[in-house]
mmCIF file of C-alpha atoms in Angstrom:
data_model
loop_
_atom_site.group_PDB
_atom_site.id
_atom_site.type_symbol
_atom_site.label_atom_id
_atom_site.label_comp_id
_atom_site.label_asym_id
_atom_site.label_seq_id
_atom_site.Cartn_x
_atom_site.Cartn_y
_atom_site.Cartn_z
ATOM 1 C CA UNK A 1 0.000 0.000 0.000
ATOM 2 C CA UNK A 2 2.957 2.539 1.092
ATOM 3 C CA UNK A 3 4.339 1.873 -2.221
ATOM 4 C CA UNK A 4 1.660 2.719 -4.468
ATOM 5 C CA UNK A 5 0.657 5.338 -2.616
ATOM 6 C CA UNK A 6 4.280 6.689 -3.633
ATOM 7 C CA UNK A 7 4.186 5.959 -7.158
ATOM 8 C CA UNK A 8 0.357 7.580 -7.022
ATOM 9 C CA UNK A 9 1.899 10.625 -5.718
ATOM 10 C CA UNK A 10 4.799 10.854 -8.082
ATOM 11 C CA UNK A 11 2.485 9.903 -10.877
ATOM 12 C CA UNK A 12 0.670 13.560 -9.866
ATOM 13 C CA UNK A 13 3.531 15.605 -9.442
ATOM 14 C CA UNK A 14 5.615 14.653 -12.676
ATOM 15 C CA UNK A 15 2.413 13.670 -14.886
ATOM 16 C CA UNK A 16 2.760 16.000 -17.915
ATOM 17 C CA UNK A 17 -0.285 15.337 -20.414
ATOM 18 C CA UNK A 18 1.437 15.284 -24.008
ATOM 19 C CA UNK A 19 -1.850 17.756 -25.288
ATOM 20 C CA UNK A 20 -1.014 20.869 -23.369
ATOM 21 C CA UNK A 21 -0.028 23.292 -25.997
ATOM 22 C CA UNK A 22 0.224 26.706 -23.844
ATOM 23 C CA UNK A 23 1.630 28.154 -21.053
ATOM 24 C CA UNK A 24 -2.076 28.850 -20.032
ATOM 25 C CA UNK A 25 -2.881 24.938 -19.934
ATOM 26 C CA UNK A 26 0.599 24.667 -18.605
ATOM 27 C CA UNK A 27 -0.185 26.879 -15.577
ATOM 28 C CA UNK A 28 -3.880 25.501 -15.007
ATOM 29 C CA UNK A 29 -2.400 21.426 -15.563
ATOM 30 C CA UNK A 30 0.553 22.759 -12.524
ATOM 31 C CA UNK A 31 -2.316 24.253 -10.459
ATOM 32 C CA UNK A 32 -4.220 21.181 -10.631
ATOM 33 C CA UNK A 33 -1.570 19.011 -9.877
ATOM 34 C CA UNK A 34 -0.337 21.245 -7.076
ATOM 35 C CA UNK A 35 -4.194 21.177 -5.481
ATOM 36 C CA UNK A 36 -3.948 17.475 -5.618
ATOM 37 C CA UNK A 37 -0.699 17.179 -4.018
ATOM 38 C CA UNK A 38 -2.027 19.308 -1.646
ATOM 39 C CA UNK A 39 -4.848 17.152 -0.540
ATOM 40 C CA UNK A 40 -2.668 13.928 -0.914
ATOM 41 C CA UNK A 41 0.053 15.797 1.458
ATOM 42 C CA UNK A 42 -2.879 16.683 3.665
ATOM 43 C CA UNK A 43 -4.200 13.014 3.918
ATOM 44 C CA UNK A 44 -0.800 11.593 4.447
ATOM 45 C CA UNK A 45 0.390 13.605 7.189
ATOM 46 C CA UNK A 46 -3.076 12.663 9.008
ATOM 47 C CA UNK A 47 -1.996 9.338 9.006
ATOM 48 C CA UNK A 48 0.593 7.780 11.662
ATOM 49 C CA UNK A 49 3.923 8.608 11.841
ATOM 50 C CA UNK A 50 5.002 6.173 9.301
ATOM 51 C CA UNK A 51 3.817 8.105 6.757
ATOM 52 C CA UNK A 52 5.925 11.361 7.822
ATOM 53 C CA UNK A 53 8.683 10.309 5.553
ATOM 54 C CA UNK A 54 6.211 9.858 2.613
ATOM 55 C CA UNK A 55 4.795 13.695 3.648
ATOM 56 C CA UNK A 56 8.023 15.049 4.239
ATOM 57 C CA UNK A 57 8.852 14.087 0.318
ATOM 58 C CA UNK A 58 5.572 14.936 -0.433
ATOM 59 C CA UNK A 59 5.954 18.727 0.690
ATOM 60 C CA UNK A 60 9.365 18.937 -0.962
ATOM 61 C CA UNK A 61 7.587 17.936 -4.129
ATOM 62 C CA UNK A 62 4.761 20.747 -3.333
ATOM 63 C CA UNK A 63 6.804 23.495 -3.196
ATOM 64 C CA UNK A 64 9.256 22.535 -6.401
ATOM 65 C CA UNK A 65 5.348 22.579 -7.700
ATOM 66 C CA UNK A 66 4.857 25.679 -6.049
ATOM 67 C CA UNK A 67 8.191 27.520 -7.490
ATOM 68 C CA UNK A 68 7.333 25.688 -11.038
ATOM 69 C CA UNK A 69 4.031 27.137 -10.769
ATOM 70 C CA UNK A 70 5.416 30.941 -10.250
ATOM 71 C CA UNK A 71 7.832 30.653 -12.639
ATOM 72 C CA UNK A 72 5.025 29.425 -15.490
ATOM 73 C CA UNK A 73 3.155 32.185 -13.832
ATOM 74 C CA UNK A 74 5.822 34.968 -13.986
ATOM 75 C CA UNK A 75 6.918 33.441 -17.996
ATOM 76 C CA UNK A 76 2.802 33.935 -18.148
ATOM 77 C CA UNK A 77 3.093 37.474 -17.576
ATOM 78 C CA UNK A 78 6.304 37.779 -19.225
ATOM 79 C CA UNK A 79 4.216 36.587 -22.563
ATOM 80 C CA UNK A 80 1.185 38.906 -21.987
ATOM 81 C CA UNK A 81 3.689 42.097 -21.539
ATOM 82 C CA UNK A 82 5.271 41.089 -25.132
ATOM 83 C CA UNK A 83 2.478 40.752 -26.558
ATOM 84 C CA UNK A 84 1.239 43.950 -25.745
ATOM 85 C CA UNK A 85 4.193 45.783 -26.839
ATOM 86 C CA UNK A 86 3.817 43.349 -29.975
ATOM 87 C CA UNK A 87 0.699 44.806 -31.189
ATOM 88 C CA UNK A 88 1.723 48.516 -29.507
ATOM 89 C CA UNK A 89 4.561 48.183 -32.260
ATOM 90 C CA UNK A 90 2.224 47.084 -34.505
ATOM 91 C CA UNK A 91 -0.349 49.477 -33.763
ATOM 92 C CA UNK A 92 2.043 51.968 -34.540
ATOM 93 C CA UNK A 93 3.286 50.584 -37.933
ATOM 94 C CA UNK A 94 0.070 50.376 -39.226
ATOM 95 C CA UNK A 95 -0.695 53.484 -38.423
ATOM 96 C CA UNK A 96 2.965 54.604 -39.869
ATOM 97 C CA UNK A 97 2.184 52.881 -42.933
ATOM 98 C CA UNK A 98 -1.654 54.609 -43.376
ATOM 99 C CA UNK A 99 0.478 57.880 -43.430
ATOM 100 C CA UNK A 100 2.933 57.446 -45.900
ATOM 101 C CA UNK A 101 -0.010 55.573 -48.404
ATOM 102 C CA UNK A 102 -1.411 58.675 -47.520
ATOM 103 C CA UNK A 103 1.847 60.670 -48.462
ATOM 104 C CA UNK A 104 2.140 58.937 -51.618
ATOM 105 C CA UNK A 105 -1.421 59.899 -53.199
ATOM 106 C CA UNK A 106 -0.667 63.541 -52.431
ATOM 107 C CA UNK A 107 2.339 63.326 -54.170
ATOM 108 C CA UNK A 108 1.138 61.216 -57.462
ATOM 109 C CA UNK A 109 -1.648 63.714 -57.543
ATOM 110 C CA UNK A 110 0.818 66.289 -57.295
ATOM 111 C CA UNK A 111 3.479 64.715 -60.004
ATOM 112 C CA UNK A 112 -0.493 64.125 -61.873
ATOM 113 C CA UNK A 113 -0.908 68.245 -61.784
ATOM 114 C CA UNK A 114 2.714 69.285 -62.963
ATOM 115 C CA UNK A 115 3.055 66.604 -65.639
ATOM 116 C CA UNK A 116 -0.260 68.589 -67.214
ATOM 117 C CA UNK A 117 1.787 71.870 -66.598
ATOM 118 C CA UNK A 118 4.644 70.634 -68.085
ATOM 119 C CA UNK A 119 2.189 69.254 -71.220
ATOM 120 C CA UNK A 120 0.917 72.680 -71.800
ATOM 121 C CA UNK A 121 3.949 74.523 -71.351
ATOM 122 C CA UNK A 122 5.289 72.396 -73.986
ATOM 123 C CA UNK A 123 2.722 72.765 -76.280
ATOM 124 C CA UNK A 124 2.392 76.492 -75.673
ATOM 125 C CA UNK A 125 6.499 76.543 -76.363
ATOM 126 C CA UNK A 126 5.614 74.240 -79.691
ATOM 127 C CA UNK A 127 3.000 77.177 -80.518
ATOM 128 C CA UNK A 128 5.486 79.893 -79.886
ATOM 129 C CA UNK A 129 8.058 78.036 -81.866
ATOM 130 C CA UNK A 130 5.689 77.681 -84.675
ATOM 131 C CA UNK A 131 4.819 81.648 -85.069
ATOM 132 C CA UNK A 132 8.642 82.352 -84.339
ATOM 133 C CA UNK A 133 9.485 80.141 -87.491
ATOM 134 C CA UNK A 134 6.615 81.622 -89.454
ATOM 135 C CA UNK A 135 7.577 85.329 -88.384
ATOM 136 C CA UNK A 136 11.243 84.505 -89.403
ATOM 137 C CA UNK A 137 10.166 82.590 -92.806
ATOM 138 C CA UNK A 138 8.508 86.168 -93.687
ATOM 139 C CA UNK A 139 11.210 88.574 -92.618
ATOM 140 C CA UNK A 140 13.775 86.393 -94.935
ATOM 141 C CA UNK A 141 11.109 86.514 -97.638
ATOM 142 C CA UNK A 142 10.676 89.814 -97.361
ATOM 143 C CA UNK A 143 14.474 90.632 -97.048
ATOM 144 C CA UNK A 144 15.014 88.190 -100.403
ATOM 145 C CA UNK A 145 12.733 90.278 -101.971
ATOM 146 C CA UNK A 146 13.977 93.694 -101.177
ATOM 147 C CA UNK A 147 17.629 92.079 -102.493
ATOM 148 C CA UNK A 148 16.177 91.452 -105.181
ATOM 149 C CA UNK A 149 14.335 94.336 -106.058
ATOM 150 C CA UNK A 150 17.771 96.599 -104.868
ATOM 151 C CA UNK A 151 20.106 93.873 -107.542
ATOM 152 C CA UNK A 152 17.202 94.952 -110.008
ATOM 153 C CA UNK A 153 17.618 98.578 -109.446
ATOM 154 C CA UNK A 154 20.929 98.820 -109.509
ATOM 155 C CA UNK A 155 21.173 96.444 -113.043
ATOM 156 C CA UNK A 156 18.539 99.575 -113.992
ATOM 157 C CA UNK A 157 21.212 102.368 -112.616
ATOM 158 C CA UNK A 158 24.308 100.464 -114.297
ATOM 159 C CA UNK A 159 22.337 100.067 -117.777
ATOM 160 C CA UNK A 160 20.717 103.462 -117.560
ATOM 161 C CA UNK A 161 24.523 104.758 -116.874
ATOM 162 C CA UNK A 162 26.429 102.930 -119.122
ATOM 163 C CA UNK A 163 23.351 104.191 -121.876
ATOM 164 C CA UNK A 164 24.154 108.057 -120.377
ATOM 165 C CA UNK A 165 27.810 107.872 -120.553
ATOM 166 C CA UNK A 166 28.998 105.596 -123.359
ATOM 167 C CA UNK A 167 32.432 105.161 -123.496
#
């Protein structure tokens, strides 16, 4: 009987079901086990003085429980604090990133308004160009003519001389 009361007992303490996947379950399978070691230890030390060794044992178990417990307990918090900076952090990058989508529509619309600028400053310039050239074409038409009309005149003046004075 003292035996498997001894393996029952160690059974509790270092039982660790295989399914636990979180600290959480880890913390509520410790506090379980603790409560039951609890009860056992409370049982046992009932019991003659026989069983003191067994309790003794017991208790040491308990409160390695007891510091494993904290320590899940203190990781716990550890966990919760992280994640709140986590989504803090992320929180802020999201709200990081809205901003600089938002920064980079007001530009495109911007680079949007001075591309048309630039599109009818060039075609204004193109326009300009155009009655430049046209104004120029003119003046040398008009300058071609006047040379010509001035090598006319003076083939006039050099026959009309050479009829006035012949020799």
């Amino acid at each position: 009987m003292k035996k498997y009361l001894a393996g029952e007992v160690t059974d509790l303490l270092f039982y660790c079901p295989p399914n636990k996947r979180s600290e959480t379950d880890l913390s509520d399978d410790l506090q379980t086990r603790l409560a039951a070691a609890e009860t056992r230890l409370n049982t046992l030390a009932a019991r003659p003085i026989r069983r003191a060794t067994q309790a003794q044992a017991l208790g040491r178990r308990v409160i390695a429980l007891q510091g494993r417990l904290a320590a899940a307990s203190i990781t716990r918090e550890q966990m919760r604090d992280e994640l709140r900076r986590t989504r803090e952090t992320l929180a802020a990058c999201e709200l990081s990133q809205r901003a600089l989508e938002d920064c980079t529509t007001h530009l495109r619309r911007q680079v949007g308004i001075l591309e048309g600028r630039l599109t009818d400053m060039q075609s204004e310039l193109d326009r300009s160009a155009l009655r430049t050239q046209r104004q120029l074409d003119r003046s040398d038409a008009e300058r071609d003519k006047f040379r010509m009309r001035a090598h006319q005149a003076e083939t006039c003046l050099a026959d009309t001389s050479a009829g006035l004075n012949p020799g």
